[in-house]
Amino acid sequence: MKLSSYRLILLLHYFSQGILVPVLSMMLLAGGISFPDLALAIGVYSLTAAVLEVPTGVLADLIGKKKIYLCSLAVMFFAMTVFLFGYGTAAMMSAVSLFGAARALASGSFEALFLDRYSASFENLAKGIRMLTLSESAGLAFGSLVGGVLPLLSVRFGLGTYDLSLTLRIGFLILIGLLILFLIPTDHPEICVRKHRLRTQLRSCTSVLRDSRLVRLLFVVVVATGFALNYVEAYWQPHFAFLLGGVSDASLWLGVLSVAFLGAAMAGNLLSERLLRKKGDTRRVYLFGRIGMVLSLGISAVSVSPYLFFCSFCLIYFFFGIANVSEGTIINERLRAENRASMLSMQSLVLQLGIVAASVCSKLLPDSLGTGGLWLIASAMLLIALLPFANKKTTSEEVVRQS
C-alpha cells in the first residue's frame, strides 16, 4: 500500500484549513458578527454538521467515500466564496452553515478511506490513527503560521484584511480536488460490491453502541468535550488579543499561538501512541488526556498574563492530542470496514451536539461571566462527564471479555 498520495492530500487538506485557524473568530467579527454571537455562529456551524453527519457518513459507505469527499470540497468552495464577498449577520451565518455542511461531508469520508486501506495492509491500527492525527496537526500548524502572516500582507497590498487568506484557501480546494481525482483510486472493491440499505447501516452502527458499554460512556465524554471546544474555539482569539493589550501585529501572535498549540497536539499524539504501546490500556490513557485537558482549561480560564495563558492553552491541546489517539483506537477497534465511515460520522455527530448545546447555553448564561467564566463551566462539565467513564467497575466486564 502506497501512503504517499494519502499523506500529501491529508497535509494539503489540513494546511489549507490551518490558514483560517488563527483568524476565524476575528474574521467573523470583521464580517459583521457581534462578539456575543460568536458562540452562536459556531453553534450554527455545528448544528448544520450535526444534522448531516450520519446521513453523509452512510452515503460515504454506500456510494463511495471518494465521491463524498469531492462533494465536501465543492461545498467548502461556496462557503469560502460567501466569506470573501459577503457581509452582515445573514451572510456570515450562511457561510458557517455551508462550512458545517462541508465538515459533515468530509468528516468520515477520506479518513475512513485511508483507514480502510491501512487496516487491510497493516495490523497496528493505533499507528494508522497516529499518522492521521499527526498529518492533521502538522498541516494545521504550518497553515496557521502562514495564516497569521497573511492578514498583514493582505493589508499591505491594499486588500481586505482576510481577502488573501480566503483566496489562498479557495486555491487549495481546487488543487486538492484535482489530486483526489487523479491520485486516489475509488473505494476498495470488497467494500463497494456490498449493497447496504440505510436501515442496515444505521442498525450496524447502533449495534456497536449496544454491545459496547465503553463506547457509550465514551460518547458521553465526547459530548462534554464538544461543549468545551465551542467556548475554546469561539473565544480564544479575541481573549488572547485582549491579554496582549491590542498590539498592532496581533494576528501574527495569534498565528504563533496556533502553531504552538497544534505542535503541542502533535506531541500529545506521539506520546499517546507510546503509552498505548507500553501500557496497552486505552481507557487509562484516555482518562489521563481528558483530565489533563480539564485542568489546563481551568488554568487558562483564570490566567491574566498572556505568557501563562499561552502555556496553559498549549497544554489544553497537548492533553487533547493524547486523548484523541486513544479515543480513536477504542472506537475503531470495534468497527468493520463497511460501517467505518458511518460510525465515525456518528462520533462526529455526538461532538457537534455538544458544541450546539454550548451555543444554546451561551445565550442563556449572563454576559458578566466572560470568557473565563464560560471556560470554567466547560471544564466542570467535562470533569463530571468523565466520572462514569473513570469508574472501572462499569467497564471491567467488557475489558475482561476482550482480553
Tab-separated table of C-alpha atoms in Angstrom:
chain	number	residue	atom	x	y	z
A	1	MET	CA	0.000	0.000	0.000
A	2	LYS	CA	1.418	3.373	-1.051
A	3	LEU	CA	0.605	6.001	1.541
A	4	SER	CA	2.442	8.959	-0.008
A	5	SER	CA	-0.569	10.175	-2.011
A	6	TYR	CA	-2.840	9.980	1.031
A	7	ARG	CA	-0.281	11.778	3.205
A	8	LEU	CA	0.157	14.535	0.634
A	9	ILE	CA	-3.579	15.168	0.350
A	10	LEU	CA	-4.072	14.996	4.117
A	11	LEU	CA	-1.290	17.536	4.655
A	12	LEU	CA	-2.660	19.889	1.983
A	13	HIS	CA	-6.200	19.471	3.342
A	14	TYR	CA	-5.211	20.430	6.860
A	15	PHE	CA	-2.699	23.078	5.738
A	16	SER	CA	-5.464	24.893	3.889
A	17	GLN	CA	-7.719	24.575	6.937
A	18	GLY	CA	-4.942	25.939	9.135
A	19	ILE	CA	-4.844	29.182	7.163
A	20	LEU	CA	-8.069	30.247	8.886
A	21	VAL	CA	-7.355	28.764	12.340
A	22	PRO	CA	-5.696	31.900	13.824
A	23	VAL	CA	-8.263	34.335	12.456
A	24	LEU	CA	-11.657	32.624	12.055
A	25	SER	CA	-13.341	34.342	15.003
A	26	MET	CA	-11.718	37.665	14.101
A	27	MET	CA	-12.880	37.202	10.502
A	28	LEU	CA	-16.460	36.611	11.679
A	29	LEU	CA	-16.284	39.768	13.777
A	30	ALA	CA	-14.969	41.721	10.776
A	31	GLY	CA	-17.745	40.204	8.665
A	32	GLY	CA	-20.463	41.661	10.869
A	33	ILE	CA	-20.969	39.093	13.671
A	34	SER	CA	-21.252	40.674	17.140
A	35	PHE	CA	-18.998	39.404	19.948
A	36	PRO	CA	-21.860	37.826	21.982
A	37	ASP	CA	-22.981	35.932	18.855
A	38	LEU	CA	-19.621	34.279	18.208
A	39	ALA	CA	-20.598	31.148	20.118
A	40	LEU	CA	-23.942	31.186	18.288
A	41	ALA	CA	-22.144	31.256	14.933
A	42	ILE	CA	-20.065	28.254	15.998
A	43	GLY	CA	-23.322	26.612	17.080
A	44	VAL	CA	-24.921	27.194	13.650
A	45	TYR	CA	-21.862	25.614	12.067
A	46	SER	CA	-22.085	22.633	14.426
A	47	LEU	CA	-25.863	22.238	14.116
A	48	THR	CA	-25.573	22.016	10.338
A	49	ALA	CA	-22.772	19.485	10.686
A	50	ALA	CA	-24.739	17.528	13.306
A	51	VAL	CA	-27.846	17.231	11.108
A	52	LEU	CA	-25.809	15.989	8.157
A	53	GLU	CA	-23.116	13.900	9.909
A	54	VAL	CA	-24.753	10.467	9.951
A	55	PRO	CA	-26.580	10.699	6.577
A	56	THR	CA	-23.391	11.784	4.796
A	57	GLY	CA	-21.366	9.094	6.584
A	58	VAL	CA	-23.849	6.426	5.497
A	59	LEU	CA	-23.753	7.789	1.945
A	60	ALA	CA	-19.953	7.565	2.022
A	61	ASP	CA	-20.207	3.859	2.852
A	62	LEU	CA	-22.946	3.255	0.277
A	63	ILE	CA	-21.864	5.228	-2.806
A	64	GLY	CA	-18.172	5.844	-2.177
A	65	LYS	CA	-16.020	7.821	0.217
A	66	LYS	CA	-14.061	9.454	-2.600
A	67	LYS	CA	-17.234	10.874	-4.182
A	68	ILE	CA	-18.480	12.285	-0.891
A	69	TYR	CA	-15.123	13.899	-0.143
A	70	LEU	CA	-15.166	15.617	-3.539
A	71	CYS	CA	-18.638	16.925	-2.705
A	72	SER	CA	-17.248	18.340	0.553
A	73	LEU	CA	-14.617	20.284	-1.389
A	74	ALA	CA	-17.287	21.781	-3.654
A	75	VAL	CA	-19.440	22.898	-0.711
A	76	MET	CA	-16.392	24.349	1.048
A	77	PHE	CA	-15.591	26.320	-2.119
A	78	PHE	CA	-19.006	28.019	-1.916
A	79	ALA	CA	-18.546	28.686	1.813
A	80	MET	CA	-15.226	30.447	1.241
A	81	THR	CA	-16.754	32.473	-1.591
A	82	VAL	CA	-19.514	33.752	0.718
A	83	PHE	CA	-16.923	34.604	3.372
A	84	LEU	CA	-14.920	36.506	0.769
A	85	PHE	CA	-17.721	38.577	-0.767
A	86	GLY	CA	-20.448	38.614	1.899
A	87	TYR	CA	-21.023	40.963	4.839
A	88	GLY	CA	-23.520	41.051	7.677
A	89	THR	CA	-25.008	38.540	10.091
A	90	ALA	CA	-27.107	36.742	7.458
A	91	ALA	CA	-24.159	36.290	5.100
A	92	MET	CA	-21.821	35.073	7.832
A	93	MET	CA	-24.417	32.639	9.195
A	94	SER	CA	-24.952	31.306	5.659
A	95	ALA	CA	-21.200	30.879	5.271
A	96	VAL	CA	-20.796	28.985	8.537
A	97	SER	CA	-23.768	26.775	7.585
A	98	LEU	CA	-22.036	25.829	4.330
A	99	PHE	CA	-18.844	25.374	6.344
A	100	GLY	CA	-20.671	22.909	8.606
A	101	ALA	CA	-22.131	21.010	5.661
A	102	ALA	CA	-18.669	20.638	4.146
A	103	ARG	CA	-17.341	19.435	7.505
A	104	ALA	CA	-20.072	16.776	7.699
A	105	LEU	CA	-19.308	15.537	4.192
A	106	ALA	CA	-15.569	15.332	4.904
A	107	SER	CA	-15.610	14.008	8.479
A	108	GLY	CA	-15.951	10.328	7.712
A	109	SER	CA	-15.071	10.069	4.037
A	110	PHE	CA	-11.390	10.497	3.220
A	111	GLU	CA	-10.085	9.451	6.641
A	112	ALA	CA	-12.254	6.323	6.527
A	113	LEU	CA	-10.935	5.540	3.035
A	114	PHE	CA	-7.379	5.874	4.375
A	115	LEU	CA	-8.102	3.636	7.381
A	116	ASP	CA	-9.777	1.014	5.164
A	117	ARG	CA	-6.643	0.714	3.068
A	118	TYR	CA	-4.308	0.946	6.053
A	119	SER	CA	-6.101	-1.741	8.052
A	120	ALA	CA	-6.092	-4.021	5.000
A	121	SER	CA	-2.281	-3.841	4.849
A	122	PHE	CA	-1.132	-3.374	8.457
A	123	GLU	CA	-2.196	-4.677	11.844
A	124	ASN	CA	-1.252	-1.728	14.083
A	125	LEU	CA	-4.417	0.381	13.852
A	126	ALA	CA	-3.187	2.780	16.550
A	127	LYS	CA	-0.230	3.619	14.309
A	128	GLY	CA	-2.559	4.375	11.401
A	129	ILE	CA	-4.664	6.674	13.581
A	130	ARG	CA	-1.486	8.349	14.807
A	131	MET	CA	-0.476	9.000	11.189
A	132	LEU	CA	-3.838	10.673	10.608
A	133	THR	CA	-3.639	12.832	13.718
A	134	LEU	CA	-0.020	13.798	13.024
A	135	SER	CA	-0.892	14.777	9.456
A	136	GLU	CA	-3.743	16.855	10.822
A	137	SER	CA	-1.605	18.572	13.456
A	138	ALA	CA	1.356	19.176	11.134
A	139	GLY	CA	-0.804	20.556	8.326
A	140	LEU	CA	-2.800	22.787	10.660
A	141	ALA	CA	0.360	24.023	12.374
A	142	PHE	CA	2.120	25.131	9.190
A	143	GLY	CA	-1.125	26.522	7.803
A	144	SER	CA	-1.685	28.511	10.996
A	145	LEU	CA	1.784	30.022	10.814
A	146	VAL	CA	1.091	31.195	7.282
A	147	GLY	CA	-2.427	32.236	8.307
A	148	GLY	CA	-1.048	34.567	10.962
A	149	VAL	CA	1.091	36.421	8.414
A	150	LEU	CA	-1.407	36.626	5.523
A	151	PRO	CA	-3.652	39.342	7.072
A	152	LEU	CA	-0.615	41.614	7.494
A	153	LEU	CA	0.382	41.054	3.863
A	154	SER	CA	-3.200	41.486	2.670
A	155	VAL	CA	-3.453	44.914	4.310
A	156	ARG	CA	-0.044	45.904	2.940
A	157	PHE	CA	-1.227	45.057	-0.582
A	158	GLY	CA	-4.322	47.215	-0.124
A	159	LEU	CA	-6.736	44.292	0.098
A	160	GLY	CA	-9.267	43.434	2.789
A	161	THR	CA	-7.687	42.047	5.956
A	162	TYR	CA	-8.684	38.446	5.232
A	163	ASP	CA	-9.026	38.525	1.422
A	164	LEU	CA	-5.644	36.934	0.814
A	165	SER	CA	-6.336	34.152	3.324
A	166	LEU	CA	-9.672	33.277	1.736
A	167	THR	CA	-8.321	33.433	-1.819
A	168	LEU	CA	-5.477	31.074	-0.954
A	169	ARG	CA	-7.928	28.721	0.769
A	170	ILE	CA	-10.032	28.595	-2.402
A	171	GLY	CA	-6.934	27.858	-4.493
A	172	PHE	CA	-6.008	24.912	-2.275
A	173	LEU	CA	-9.529	23.484	-2.533
A	174	ILE	CA	-9.169	23.385	-6.323
A	175	LEU	CA	-5.705	21.786	-6.088
A	176	ILE	CA	-6.857	19.110	-3.612
A	177	GLY	CA	-9.840	18.270	-5.814
A	178	LEU	CA	-7.556	17.666	-8.806
A	179	LEU	CA	-5.201	15.495	-6.735
A	180	ILE	CA	-8.110	13.413	-5.447
A	181	LEU	CA	-9.383	12.841	-8.971
A	182	PHE	CA	-6.042	11.718	-10.384
A	183	LEU	CA	-4.128	10.151	-7.467
A	184	ILE	CA	-6.698	8.385	-5.301
A	185	PRO	CA	-8.431	5.241	-6.611
A	186	THR	CA	-12.079	4.539	-5.969
A	187	ASP	CA	-13.154	2.762	-2.809
A	188	HIS	CA	-11.885	-0.733	-2.051
A	189	PRO	CA	-13.716	-3.232	-4.336
A	190	GLU	CA	-14.523	-5.542	-1.428
A	191	ILE	CA	-16.444	-2.683	0.175
A	192	CYS	CA	-18.082	-1.238	-2.933
A	193	VAL	CA	-19.657	-4.517	-4.077
A	194	ARG	CA	-21.650	-4.760	-0.828
A	195	LYS	CA	-25.075	-3.134	-1.118
A	196	HIS	CA	-26.385	-1.872	2.186
A	197	ARG	CA	-29.644	-0.119	2.814
A	198	LEU	CA	-29.806	2.909	5.058
A	199	ARG	CA	-31.637	0.985	7.773
A	200	THR	CA	-28.999	-1.752	7.726
A	201	GLN	CA	-26.177	0.764	8.082
A	202	LEU	CA	-27.835	2.535	10.994
A	203	ARG	CA	-28.573	-0.792	12.693
A	204	SER	CA	-24.924	-1.753	12.297
A	205	CYS	CA	-23.847	1.498	13.982
A	206	THR	CA	-26.301	1.195	16.841
A	207	SER	CA	-25.175	-2.373	17.430
A	208	VAL	CA	-21.694	-1.064	18.249
A	209	LEU	CA	-23.206	1.197	20.905
A	210	ARG	CA	-25.451	-1.573	22.209
A	211	ASP	CA	-22.635	-4.095	22.513
A	212	SER	CA	-20.001	-1.781	23.979
A	213	ARG	CA	-20.663	-0.037	27.284
A	214	LEU	CA	-17.231	1.547	26.997
A	215	VAL	CA	-18.162	3.278	23.725
A	216	ARG	CA	-21.477	4.502	25.194
A	217	LEU	CA	-19.695	6.097	28.143
A	218	LEU	CA	-17.049	7.451	25.783
A	219	PHE	CA	-19.716	9.217	23.724
A	220	VAL	CA	-20.964	10.991	26.860
A	221	VAL	CA	-17.450	12.379	27.332
A	222	VAL	CA	-17.360	13.327	23.639
A	223	VAL	CA	-20.495	15.472	24.147
A	224	ALA	CA	-18.844	17.284	27.068
A	225	THR	CA	-15.655	17.689	25.016
A	226	GLY	CA	-17.666	19.331	22.221
A	227	PHE	CA	-19.242	21.644	24.806
A	228	ALA	CA	-15.794	22.750	25.967
A	229	LEU	CA	-14.396	23.081	22.432
A	230	ASN	CA	-17.172	25.500	21.447
A	231	TYR	CA	-16.106	28.058	24.043
A	232	VAL	CA	-12.403	27.434	23.481
A	233	GLU	CA	-12.561	27.836	19.699
A	234	ALA	CA	-15.038	30.732	19.719
A	235	TYR	CA	-13.249	32.960	22.218
A	236	TRP	CA	-9.552	32.138	22.383
A	237	GLN	CA	-8.576	34.582	19.620
A	238	PRO	CA	-10.286	37.742	20.966
A	239	HIS	CA	-9.336	36.732	24.534
A	240	PHE	CA	-5.649	36.342	23.709
A	241	ALA	CA	-5.710	39.563	21.690
A	242	PHE	CA	-7.201	41.307	24.747
A	243	LEU	CA	-4.464	39.925	27.004
A	244	LEU	CA	-1.844	41.164	24.519
A	245	GLY	CA	-3.177	44.686	25.013
A	246	GLY	CA	-4.212	45.439	21.432
A	247	VAL	CA	-0.774	45.237	19.755
A	248	SER	CA	-0.720	46.072	16.050
A	249	ASP	CA	0.619	42.668	14.989
A	250	ALA	CA	-1.940	40.653	16.984
A	251	SER	CA	-2.678	38.360	14.027
A	252	LEU	CA	0.985	37.310	13.952
A	253	TRP	CA	0.851	36.367	17.634
A	254	LEU	CA	-2.394	34.510	17.022
A	255	GLY	CA	-0.568	32.550	14.338
A	256	VAL	CA	2.347	31.830	16.685
A	257	LEU	CA	-0.010	30.518	19.369
A	258	SER	CA	-1.826	28.431	16.752
A	259	VAL	CA	1.425	26.789	15.696
A	260	ALA	CA	2.373	26.257	19.343
A	261	PHE	CA	-0.862	24.583	20.416
A	262	LEU	CA	-1.035	22.458	17.262
A	263	GLY	CA	2.565	21.409	17.875
A	264	ALA	CA	1.546	20.525	21.418
A	265	ALA	CA	-1.279	18.412	19.976
A	266	MET	CA	1.257	16.585	17.779
A	267	ALA	CA	3.429	15.902	20.825
A	268	GLY	CA	0.360	14.545	22.600
A	269	ASN	CA	-0.384	12.268	19.636
A	270	LEU	CA	3.139	10.839	19.715
A	271	LEU	CA	3.118	10.338	23.467
A	272	SER	CA	-0.289	8.681	23.317
A	273	GLU	CA	0.856	6.025	20.862
A	274	ARG	CA	3.877	5.255	23.040
A	275	LEU	CA	1.717	5.000	26.137
A	276	LEU	CA	-0.694	2.696	24.319
A	277	ARG	CA	2.181	0.527	23.123
A	278	LYS	CA	3.713	0.273	26.611
A	279	LYS	CA	0.632	0.218	28.824
A	280	GLY	CA	-1.907	-1.271	26.426
A	281	ASP	CA	-4.773	0.259	28.438
A	282	THR	CA	-6.571	2.665	26.098
A	283	ARG	CA	-9.125	3.625	28.749
A	284	ARG	CA	-6.469	4.755	31.232
A	285	VAL	CA	-4.559	6.743	28.593
A	286	TYR	CA	-7.810	8.399	27.512
A	287	LEU	CA	-8.613	9.406	31.093
A	288	PHE	CA	-5.123	10.844	31.528
A	289	GLY	CA	-5.594	13.015	28.441
A	290	ARG	CA	-9.063	14.278	29.268
A	291	ILE	CA	-8.299	15.036	32.941
A	292	GLY	CA	-5.187	16.951	31.879
A	293	MET	CA	-7.377	18.896	29.449
A	294	VAL	CA	-9.790	19.782	32.275
A	295	LEU	CA	-7.001	21.125	34.487
A	296	SER	CA	-5.354	23.089	31.672
A	297	LEU	CA	-8.675	24.644	30.650
A	298	GLY	CA	-9.238	25.755	34.237
A	299	ILE	CA	-5.808	27.393	34.392
A	300	SER	CA	-6.420	29.185	31.081
A	301	ALA	CA	-9.732	30.468	32.391
A	302	VAL	CA	-8.125	32.307	35.311
A	303	SER	CA	-4.932	33.438	33.539
A	304	VAL	CA	-4.436	37.198	33.362
A	305	SER	CA	-0.918	37.059	31.928
A	306	PRO	CA	-0.549	36.417	28.173
A	307	TYR	CA	2.501	34.249	28.902
A	308	LEU	CA	0.683	31.992	31.378
A	309	PHE	CA	-2.298	31.825	29.039
A	310	PHE	CA	-0.010	30.883	26.138
A	311	CYS	CA	1.461	27.956	28.091
A	312	SER	CA	-1.780	26.684	29.624
A	313	PHE	CA	-3.616	26.938	26.300
A	314	CYS	CA	-0.936	24.802	24.656
A	315	LEU	CA	-1.389	22.241	27.440
A	316	ILE	CA	-5.105	22.006	26.621
A	317	TYR	CA	-4.239	20.737	23.161
A	318	PHE	CA	-1.332	18.601	24.360
A	319	PHE	CA	-3.713	16.583	26.514
A	320	PHE	CA	-6.358	16.778	23.801
A	321	GLY	CA	-3.874	15.104	21.453
A	322	ILE	CA	-3.179	12.356	23.995
A	323	ALA	CA	-6.883	11.607	24.332
A	324	ASN	CA	-7.623	11.697	20.588
A	325	VAL	CA	-5.444	8.720	19.636
A	326	SER	CA	-6.787	6.537	22.445
A	327	GLU	CA	-10.356	7.630	21.666
A	328	GLY	CA	-9.936	6.728	18.008
A	329	THR	CA	-8.388	3.385	18.954
A	330	ILE	CA	-11.239	2.490	21.319
A	331	ILE	CA	-13.822	3.168	18.602
A	332	ASN	CA	-12.032	1.804	15.519
A	333	GLU	CA	-11.129	-1.469	17.210
A	334	ARG	CA	-14.859	-2.165	17.364
A	335	LEU	CA	-15.644	-1.298	13.735
A	336	ARG	CA	-15.770	-3.167	10.445
A	337	ALA	CA	-14.739	-1.553	7.164
A	338	GLU	CA	-18.282	-1.461	5.759
A	339	ASN	CA	-19.596	0.727	8.586
A	340	ARG	CA	-16.466	2.684	9.499
A	341	ALA	CA	-17.470	5.970	7.824
A	342	SER	CA	-20.977	5.757	9.287
A	343	MET	CA	-19.708	5.216	12.819
A	344	LEU	CA	-17.019	7.897	12.561
A	345	SER	CA	-19.715	10.288	11.390
A	346	MET	CA	-21.837	9.303	14.384
A	347	GLN	CA	-18.878	10.093	16.646
A	348	SER	CA	-18.549	13.477	14.965
A	349	LEU	CA	-22.314	13.984	15.335
A	350	VAL	CA	-22.075	13.474	19.087
A	351	LEU	CA	-19.237	16.005	19.251
A	352	GLN	CA	-21.279	18.536	17.276
A	353	LEU	CA	-24.254	18.073	19.604
A	354	GLY	CA	-22.037	19.119	22.496
A	355	ILE	CA	-20.960	22.198	20.558
A	356	VAL	CA	-24.590	23.098	19.781
A	357	ALA	CA	-25.533	22.668	23.454
A	358	ALA	CA	-22.772	25.111	24.417
A	359	SER	CA	-24.132	27.665	21.938
A	360	VAL	CA	-27.595	27.438	23.481
A	361	CYS	CA	-26.157	27.806	26.975
A	362	SER	CA	-24.128	30.841	25.941
A	363	LYS	CA	-27.373	32.690	25.121
A	364	LEU	CA	-28.889	31.748	28.493
A	365	LEU	CA	-25.894	32.499	30.690
A	366	PRO	CA	-25.225	36.102	31.818
A	367	ASP	CA	-22.702	38.125	29.797
A	368	SER	CA	-20.928	39.030	33.040
A	369	LEU	CA	-19.384	35.557	33.162
A	370	GLY	CA	-16.973	36.491	30.396
A	371	THR	CA	-14.630	34.093	28.645
A	372	GLY	CA	-13.070	32.859	31.892
A	373	GLY	CA	-16.433	32.014	33.433
A	374	LEU	CA	-17.579	30.094	30.365
A	375	TRP	CA	-14.339	28.118	30.311
A	376	LEU	CA	-14.668	27.211	33.999
A	377	ILE	CA	-18.200	25.936	33.387
A	378	ALA	CA	-16.983	23.894	30.416
A	379	SER	CA	-14.121	22.319	32.389
A	380	ALA	CA	-16.507	21.408	35.234
A	381	MET	CA	-18.945	19.716	32.824
A	382	LEU	CA	-16.146	17.744	31.202
A	383	LEU	CA	-14.953	16.556	34.600
A	384	ILE	CA	-18.478	15.445	35.575
A	385	ALA	CA	-18.851	13.518	32.295
A	386	LEU	CA	-15.578	11.706	32.978
A	387	LEU	CA	-16.717	10.291	36.336
A	388	PRO	CA	-18.789	7.333	34.972
A	389	PHE	CA	-16.090	6.557	32.408
A	390	ALA	CA	-13.471	6.599	35.161
A	391	ASN	CA	-15.403	4.032	37.204
A	392	LYS	CA	-13.500	0.858	36.400
A	393	LYS	CA	-16.368	-1.376	37.525
A	394	THR	CA	-18.591	-0.049	34.749
A	395	THR	CA	-16.169	-1.108	32.024
A	396	SER	CA	-14.317	-4.066	33.541
A	397	GLU	CA	-16.755	-6.608	32.095
A	398	GLU	CA	-16.002	-5.542	28.536
A	399	VAL	CA	-12.250	-5.355	29.182
A	400	VAL	CA	-12.284	-8.924	30.519
A	401	ARG	CA	-14.351	-10.118	27.568
A	402	GLN	CA	-11.936	-8.597	25.055
A	403	SER	CA	-8.839	-9.968	26.792
